[in-house]
PDB file of C-alpha atoms in Angstrom:
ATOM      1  CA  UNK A 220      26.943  -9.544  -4.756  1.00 45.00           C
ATOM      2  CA  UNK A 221      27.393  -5.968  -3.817  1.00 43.00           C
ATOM      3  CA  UNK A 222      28.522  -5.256  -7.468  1.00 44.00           C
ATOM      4  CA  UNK A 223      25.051  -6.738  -8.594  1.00 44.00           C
ATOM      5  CA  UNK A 224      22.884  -4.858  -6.239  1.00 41.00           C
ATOM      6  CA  UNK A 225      24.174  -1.379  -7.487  1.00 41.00           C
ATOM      7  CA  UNK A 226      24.191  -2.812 -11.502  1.00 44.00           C
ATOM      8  CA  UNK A 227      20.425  -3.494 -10.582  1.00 45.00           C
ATOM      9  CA  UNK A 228      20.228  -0.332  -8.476  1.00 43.00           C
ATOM     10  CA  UNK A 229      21.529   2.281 -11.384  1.00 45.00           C
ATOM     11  CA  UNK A 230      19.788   0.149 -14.371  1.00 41.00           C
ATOM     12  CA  UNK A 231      15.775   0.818 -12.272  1.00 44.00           C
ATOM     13  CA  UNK A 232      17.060   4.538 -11.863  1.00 42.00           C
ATOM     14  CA  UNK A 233      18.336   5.154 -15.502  1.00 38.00           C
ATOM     15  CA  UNK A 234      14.906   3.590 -17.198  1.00 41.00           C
ATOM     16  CA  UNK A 235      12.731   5.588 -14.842  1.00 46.00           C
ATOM     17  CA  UNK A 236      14.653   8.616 -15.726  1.00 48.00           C
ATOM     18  CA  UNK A 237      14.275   6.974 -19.194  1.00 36.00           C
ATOM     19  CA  UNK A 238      10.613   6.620 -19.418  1.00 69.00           C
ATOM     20  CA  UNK A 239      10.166   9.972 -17.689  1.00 70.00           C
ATOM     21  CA  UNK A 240      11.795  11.296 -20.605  1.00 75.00           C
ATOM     22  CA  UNK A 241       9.755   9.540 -22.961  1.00 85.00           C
ATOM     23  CA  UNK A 242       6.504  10.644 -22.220  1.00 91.00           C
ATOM     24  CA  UNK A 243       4.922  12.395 -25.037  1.00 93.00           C
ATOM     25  CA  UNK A 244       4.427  15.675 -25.118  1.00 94.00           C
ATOM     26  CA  UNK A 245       1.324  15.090 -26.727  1.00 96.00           C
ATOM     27  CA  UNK A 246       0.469  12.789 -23.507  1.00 95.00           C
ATOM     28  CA  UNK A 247       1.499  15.754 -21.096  1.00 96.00           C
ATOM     29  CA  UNK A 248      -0.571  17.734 -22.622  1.00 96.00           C
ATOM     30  CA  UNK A 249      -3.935  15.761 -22.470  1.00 98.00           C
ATOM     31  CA  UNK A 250      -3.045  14.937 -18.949  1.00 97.00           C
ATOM     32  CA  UNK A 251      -3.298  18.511 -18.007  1.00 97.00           C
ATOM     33  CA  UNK A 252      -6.461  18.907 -20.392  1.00 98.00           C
ATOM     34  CA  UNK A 253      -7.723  15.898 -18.206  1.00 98.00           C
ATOM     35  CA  UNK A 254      -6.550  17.926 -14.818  1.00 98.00           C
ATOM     36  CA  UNK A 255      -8.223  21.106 -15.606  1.00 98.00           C
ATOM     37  CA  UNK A 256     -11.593  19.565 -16.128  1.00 98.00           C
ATOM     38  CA  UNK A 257     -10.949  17.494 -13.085  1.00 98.00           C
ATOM     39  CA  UNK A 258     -10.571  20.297 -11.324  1.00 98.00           C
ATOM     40  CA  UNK A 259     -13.647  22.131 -12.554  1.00 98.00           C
ATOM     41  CA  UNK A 260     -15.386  18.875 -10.840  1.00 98.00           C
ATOM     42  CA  UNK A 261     -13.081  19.318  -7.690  1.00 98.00           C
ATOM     43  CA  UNK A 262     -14.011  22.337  -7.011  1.00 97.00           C
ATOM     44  CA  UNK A 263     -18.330  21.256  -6.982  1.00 98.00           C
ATOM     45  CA  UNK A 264     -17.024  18.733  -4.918  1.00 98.00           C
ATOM     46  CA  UNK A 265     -17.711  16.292  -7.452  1.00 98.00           C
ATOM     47  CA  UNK A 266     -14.894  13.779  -5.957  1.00 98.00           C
ATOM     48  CA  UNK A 267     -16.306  10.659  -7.895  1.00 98.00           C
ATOM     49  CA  UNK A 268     -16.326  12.108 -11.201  1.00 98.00           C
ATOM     50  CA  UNK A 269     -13.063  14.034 -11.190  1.00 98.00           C
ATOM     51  CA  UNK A 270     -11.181  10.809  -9.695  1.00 98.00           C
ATOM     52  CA  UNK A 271     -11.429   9.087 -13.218  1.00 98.00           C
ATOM     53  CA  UNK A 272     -10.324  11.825 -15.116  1.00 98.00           C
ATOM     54  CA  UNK A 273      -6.968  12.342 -12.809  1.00 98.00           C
ATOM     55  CA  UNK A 274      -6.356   8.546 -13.098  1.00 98.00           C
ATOM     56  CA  UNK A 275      -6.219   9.023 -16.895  1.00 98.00           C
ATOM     57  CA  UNK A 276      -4.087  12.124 -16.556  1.00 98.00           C
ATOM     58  CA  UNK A 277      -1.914   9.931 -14.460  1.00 97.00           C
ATOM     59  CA  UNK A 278      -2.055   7.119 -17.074  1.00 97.00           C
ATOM     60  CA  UNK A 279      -0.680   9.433 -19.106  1.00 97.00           C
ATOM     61  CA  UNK A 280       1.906  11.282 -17.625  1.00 96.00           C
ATOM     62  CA  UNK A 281       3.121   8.966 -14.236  1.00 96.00           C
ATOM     63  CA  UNK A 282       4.872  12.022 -13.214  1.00 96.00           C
ATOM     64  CA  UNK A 283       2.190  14.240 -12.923  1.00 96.00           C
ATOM     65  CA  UNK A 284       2.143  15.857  -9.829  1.00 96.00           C
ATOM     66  CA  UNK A 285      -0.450  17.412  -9.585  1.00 97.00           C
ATOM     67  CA  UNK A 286      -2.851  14.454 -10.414  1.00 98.00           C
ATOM     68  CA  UNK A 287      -1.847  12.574  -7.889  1.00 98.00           C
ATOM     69  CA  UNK A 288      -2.226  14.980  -4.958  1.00 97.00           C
ATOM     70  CA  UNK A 289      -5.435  16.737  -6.276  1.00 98.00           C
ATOM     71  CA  UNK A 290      -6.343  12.267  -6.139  1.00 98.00           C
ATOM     72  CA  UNK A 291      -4.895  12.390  -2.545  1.00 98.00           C
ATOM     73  CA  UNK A 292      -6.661  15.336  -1.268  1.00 97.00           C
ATOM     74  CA  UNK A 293     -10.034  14.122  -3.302  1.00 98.00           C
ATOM     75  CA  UNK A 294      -9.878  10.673  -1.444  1.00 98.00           C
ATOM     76  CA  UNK A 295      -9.694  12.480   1.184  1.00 97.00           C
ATOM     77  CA  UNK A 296     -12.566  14.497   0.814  1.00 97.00           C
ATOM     78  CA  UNK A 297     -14.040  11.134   0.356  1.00 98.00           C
ATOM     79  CA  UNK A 298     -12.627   9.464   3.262  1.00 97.00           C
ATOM     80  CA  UNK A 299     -11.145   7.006   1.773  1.00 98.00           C
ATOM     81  CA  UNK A 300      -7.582   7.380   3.410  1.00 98.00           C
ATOM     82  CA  UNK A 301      -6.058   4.076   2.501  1.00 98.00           C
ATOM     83  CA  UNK A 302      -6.346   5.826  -1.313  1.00 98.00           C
ATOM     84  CA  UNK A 303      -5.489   9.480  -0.185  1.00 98.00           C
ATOM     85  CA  UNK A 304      -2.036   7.694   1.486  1.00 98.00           C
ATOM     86  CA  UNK A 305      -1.488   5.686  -1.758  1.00 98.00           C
ATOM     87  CA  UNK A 306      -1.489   9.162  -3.894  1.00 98.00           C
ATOM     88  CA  UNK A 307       0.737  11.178  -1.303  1.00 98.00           C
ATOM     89  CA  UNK A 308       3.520   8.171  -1.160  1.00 98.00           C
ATOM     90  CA  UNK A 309       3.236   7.895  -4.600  1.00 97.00           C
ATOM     91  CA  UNK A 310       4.252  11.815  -4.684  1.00 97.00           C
ATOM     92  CA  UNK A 311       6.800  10.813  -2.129  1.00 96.00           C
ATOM     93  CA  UNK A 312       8.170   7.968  -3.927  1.00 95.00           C
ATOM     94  CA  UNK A 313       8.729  10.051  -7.324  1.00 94.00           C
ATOM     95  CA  UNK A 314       9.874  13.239  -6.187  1.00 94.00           C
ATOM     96  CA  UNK A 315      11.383  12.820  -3.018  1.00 94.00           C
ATOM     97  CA  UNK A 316      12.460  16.672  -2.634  1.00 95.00           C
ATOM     98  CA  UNK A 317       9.115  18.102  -3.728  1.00 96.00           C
ATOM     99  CA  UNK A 318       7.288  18.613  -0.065  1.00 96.00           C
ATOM    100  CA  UNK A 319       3.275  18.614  -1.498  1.00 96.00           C
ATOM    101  CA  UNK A 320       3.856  14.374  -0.749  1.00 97.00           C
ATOM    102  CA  UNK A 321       4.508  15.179   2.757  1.00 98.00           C
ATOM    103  CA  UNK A 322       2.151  17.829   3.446  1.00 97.00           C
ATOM    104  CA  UNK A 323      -0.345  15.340   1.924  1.00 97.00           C
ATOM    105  CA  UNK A 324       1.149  12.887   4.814  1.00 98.00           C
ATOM    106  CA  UNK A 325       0.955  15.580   7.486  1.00 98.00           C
ATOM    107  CA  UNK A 326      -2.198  16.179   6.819  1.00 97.00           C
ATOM    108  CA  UNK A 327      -3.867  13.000   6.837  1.00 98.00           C
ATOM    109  CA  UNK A 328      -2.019  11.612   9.700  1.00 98.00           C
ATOM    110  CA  UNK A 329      -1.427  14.798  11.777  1.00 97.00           C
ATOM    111  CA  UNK A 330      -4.959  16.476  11.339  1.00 95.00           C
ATOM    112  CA  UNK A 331      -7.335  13.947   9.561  1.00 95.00           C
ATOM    113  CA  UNK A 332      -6.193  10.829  11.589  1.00 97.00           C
ATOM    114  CA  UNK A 333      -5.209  12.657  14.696  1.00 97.00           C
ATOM    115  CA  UNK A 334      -2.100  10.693  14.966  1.00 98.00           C
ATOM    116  CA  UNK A 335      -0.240  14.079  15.823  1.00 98.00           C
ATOM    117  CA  UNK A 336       3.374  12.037  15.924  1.00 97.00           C
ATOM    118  CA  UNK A 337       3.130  11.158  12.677  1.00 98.00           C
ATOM    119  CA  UNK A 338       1.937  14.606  11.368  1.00 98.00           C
ATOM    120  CA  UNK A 339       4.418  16.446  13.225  1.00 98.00           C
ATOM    121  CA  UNK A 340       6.966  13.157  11.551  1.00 98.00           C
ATOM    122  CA  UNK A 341       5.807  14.462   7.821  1.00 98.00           C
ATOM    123  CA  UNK A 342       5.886  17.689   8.226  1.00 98.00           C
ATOM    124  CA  UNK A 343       8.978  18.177   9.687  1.00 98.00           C
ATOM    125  CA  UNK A 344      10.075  16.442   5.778  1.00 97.00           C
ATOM    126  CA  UNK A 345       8.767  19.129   4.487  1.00 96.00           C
ATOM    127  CA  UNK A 346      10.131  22.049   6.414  1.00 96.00           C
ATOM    128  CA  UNK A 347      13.458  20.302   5.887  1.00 96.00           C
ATOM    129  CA  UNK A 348      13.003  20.649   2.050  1.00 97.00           C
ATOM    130  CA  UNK A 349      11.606  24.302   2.374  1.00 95.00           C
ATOM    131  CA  UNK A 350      13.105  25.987   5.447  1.00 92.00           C
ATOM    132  CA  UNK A 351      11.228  29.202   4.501  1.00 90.00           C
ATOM    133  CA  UNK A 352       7.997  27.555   4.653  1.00 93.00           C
ATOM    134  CA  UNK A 353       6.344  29.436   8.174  1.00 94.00           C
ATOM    135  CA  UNK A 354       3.182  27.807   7.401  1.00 95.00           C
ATOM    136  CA  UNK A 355       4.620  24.331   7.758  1.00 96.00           C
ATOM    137  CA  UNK A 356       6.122  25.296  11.189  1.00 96.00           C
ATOM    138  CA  UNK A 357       2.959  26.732  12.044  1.00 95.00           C
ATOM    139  CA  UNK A 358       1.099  23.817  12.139  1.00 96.00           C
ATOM    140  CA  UNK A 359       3.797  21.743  13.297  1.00 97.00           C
ATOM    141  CA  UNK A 360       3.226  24.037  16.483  1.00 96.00           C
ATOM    142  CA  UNK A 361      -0.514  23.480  16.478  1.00 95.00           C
ATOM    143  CA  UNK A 362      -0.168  20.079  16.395  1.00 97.00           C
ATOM    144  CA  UNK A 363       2.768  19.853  18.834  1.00 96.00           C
ATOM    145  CA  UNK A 364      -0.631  21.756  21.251  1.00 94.00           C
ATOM    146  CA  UNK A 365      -2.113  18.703  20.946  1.00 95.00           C
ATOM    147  CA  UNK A 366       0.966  16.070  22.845  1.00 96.00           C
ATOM    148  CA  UNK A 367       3.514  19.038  24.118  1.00 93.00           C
ATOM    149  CA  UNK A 368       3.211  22.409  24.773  1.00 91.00           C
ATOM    150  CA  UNK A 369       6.856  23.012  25.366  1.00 92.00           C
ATOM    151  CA  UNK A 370       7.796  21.621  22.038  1.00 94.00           C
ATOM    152  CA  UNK A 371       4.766  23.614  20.905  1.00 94.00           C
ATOM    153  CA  UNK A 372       6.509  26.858  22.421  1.00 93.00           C
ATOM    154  CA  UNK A 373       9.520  26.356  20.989  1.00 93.00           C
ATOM    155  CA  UNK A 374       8.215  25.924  17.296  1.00 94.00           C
ATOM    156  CA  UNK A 375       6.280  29.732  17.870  1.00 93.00           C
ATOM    157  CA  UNK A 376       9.533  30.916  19.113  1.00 92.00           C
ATOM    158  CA  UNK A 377      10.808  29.892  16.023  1.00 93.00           C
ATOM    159  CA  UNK A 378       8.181  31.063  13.720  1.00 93.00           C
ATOM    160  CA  UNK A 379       9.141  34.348  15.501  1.00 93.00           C
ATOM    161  CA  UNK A 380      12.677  34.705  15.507  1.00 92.00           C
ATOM    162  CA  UNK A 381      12.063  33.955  11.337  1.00 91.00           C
ATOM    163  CA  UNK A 382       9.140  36.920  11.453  1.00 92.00           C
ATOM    164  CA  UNK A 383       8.453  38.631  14.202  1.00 91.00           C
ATOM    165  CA  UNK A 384       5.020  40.163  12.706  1.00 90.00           C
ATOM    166  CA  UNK A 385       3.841  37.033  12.409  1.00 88.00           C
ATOM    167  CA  UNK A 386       0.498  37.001  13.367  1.00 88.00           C
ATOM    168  CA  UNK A 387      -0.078  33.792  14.609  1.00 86.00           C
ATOM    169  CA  UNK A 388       3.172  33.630  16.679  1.00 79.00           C
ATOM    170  CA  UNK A 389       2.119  36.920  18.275  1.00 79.00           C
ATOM    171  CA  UNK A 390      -1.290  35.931  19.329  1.00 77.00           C
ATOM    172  CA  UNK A 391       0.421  33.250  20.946  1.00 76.00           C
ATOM    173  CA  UNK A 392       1.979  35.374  23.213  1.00 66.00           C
ATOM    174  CA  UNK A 393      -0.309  38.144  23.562  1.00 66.00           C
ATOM    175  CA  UNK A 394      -3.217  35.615  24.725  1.00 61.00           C
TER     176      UNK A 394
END
C-alpha cells in the first residue's frame, strides 16, 4: 500500500512539473499582456474589471504568480475574503517557498480579519523563507501589540539586533 501511495505521490508531482513545462510561451506571454492591462485597471481601483482579465492570464499560465495575488489583494479590495484566501492558498499551494502566498495570508487574517494569531501564524512562514525580510518582523511585532506586548518586545529587539538604525525599532524605544 505504501509502495502505491508514493507511485501515486511522484506520478501528480512529475505531470505538474510536466504541464508547468508545457505552457506555451506564446500563452505566458498573453498572460502577462492580460496582467499589465489588469493592472492599469488595478491601479483606478477598477477591481471588477481587472478580475476577468487576471482569471484569463491565469487560464493561461496556472503558474502565474502574479495573477493570482494581484486577484487576492483585488478581492480584497473588494471584500470578498473567501476569494482573496482562495488566490493566496493557491500561491501557497504552487510555490510553497515563494512568501507573497503568506504575506497574502498575514494580511488578511492578521490585519484585515483581526485574527492576530493567525497573522502572526503566516507571517512567521514567510520570515522563515526570507530571514532578511525586517518588514515581515515588523509587523509581526505590531501585531504581536495587539495579544502580547512581551512577545511584541522581543520581535523589536530583534528587528534591532538585525539593524540598529531601524527606525521603527528605535521609536519603539525612544517613546
Amino acid at each position: 500500500f505504501m509502495n502505491i501511495l508514493l507511485f501515486l505521490t511522484i506520478l501528480c508531482t512529475t505531470q505538474q512539473k510536466v504541464k508547468e513545462q508545457d505552457i506555451k510561451e506564446e500563452d505566458k506571454a498573453k498572460a502577462r499582456h492580460l496582467y499589465i492591462r489588469a493592472s492599469a485597471y488595478l491601479n483606478q481601483e477598477r477591481y471588477n474589471e481587472a478580475i476577468p482579465l487576471l482569471n484569463d492570464a491565469k487560464a493561461l499560465d496556472p503558474y502565474f504568480v502574479e495573477a493570482y495575488i494581484a486577484l487576492g489583494n483585488a478581492y480584497l479590495s473588494l471584500k470578498d475574503t473567501q476569494k482573496a484566501k482562495e488566490n493566496f492558498l493557491e500561491v501557497k499551494r504552487i510555490f510553497p517557498n515563494d512568501k507573497r502566498g503568506y504575506q497574502g495570508l498575514g494580511f488578511l487574517y492578521g490585519v484585515y480579519l483581526r485574527n492576530y494569531e493567525k497573522g502572526i501564524y503566516f507571517y512567521k512562514k514567510c520570515y522563515e523563507i526570507d530571514k532578511t525580510d525586517l518588514n515581515t518582523l515588523l509587523i509581526i511585532a505590531r501585531l504581536f501589540e495587539k495579544i502580547n506586548k512581551d512577545s511584541a518586545e522581543f520581535y523589536y529587539k530583534k528587528i534591532l539586533s538585525i539593524n540598529p538604525e531601524h527606525p521603527e525599532g528605535l521609536k519603539k524605544y525612544l517613546n
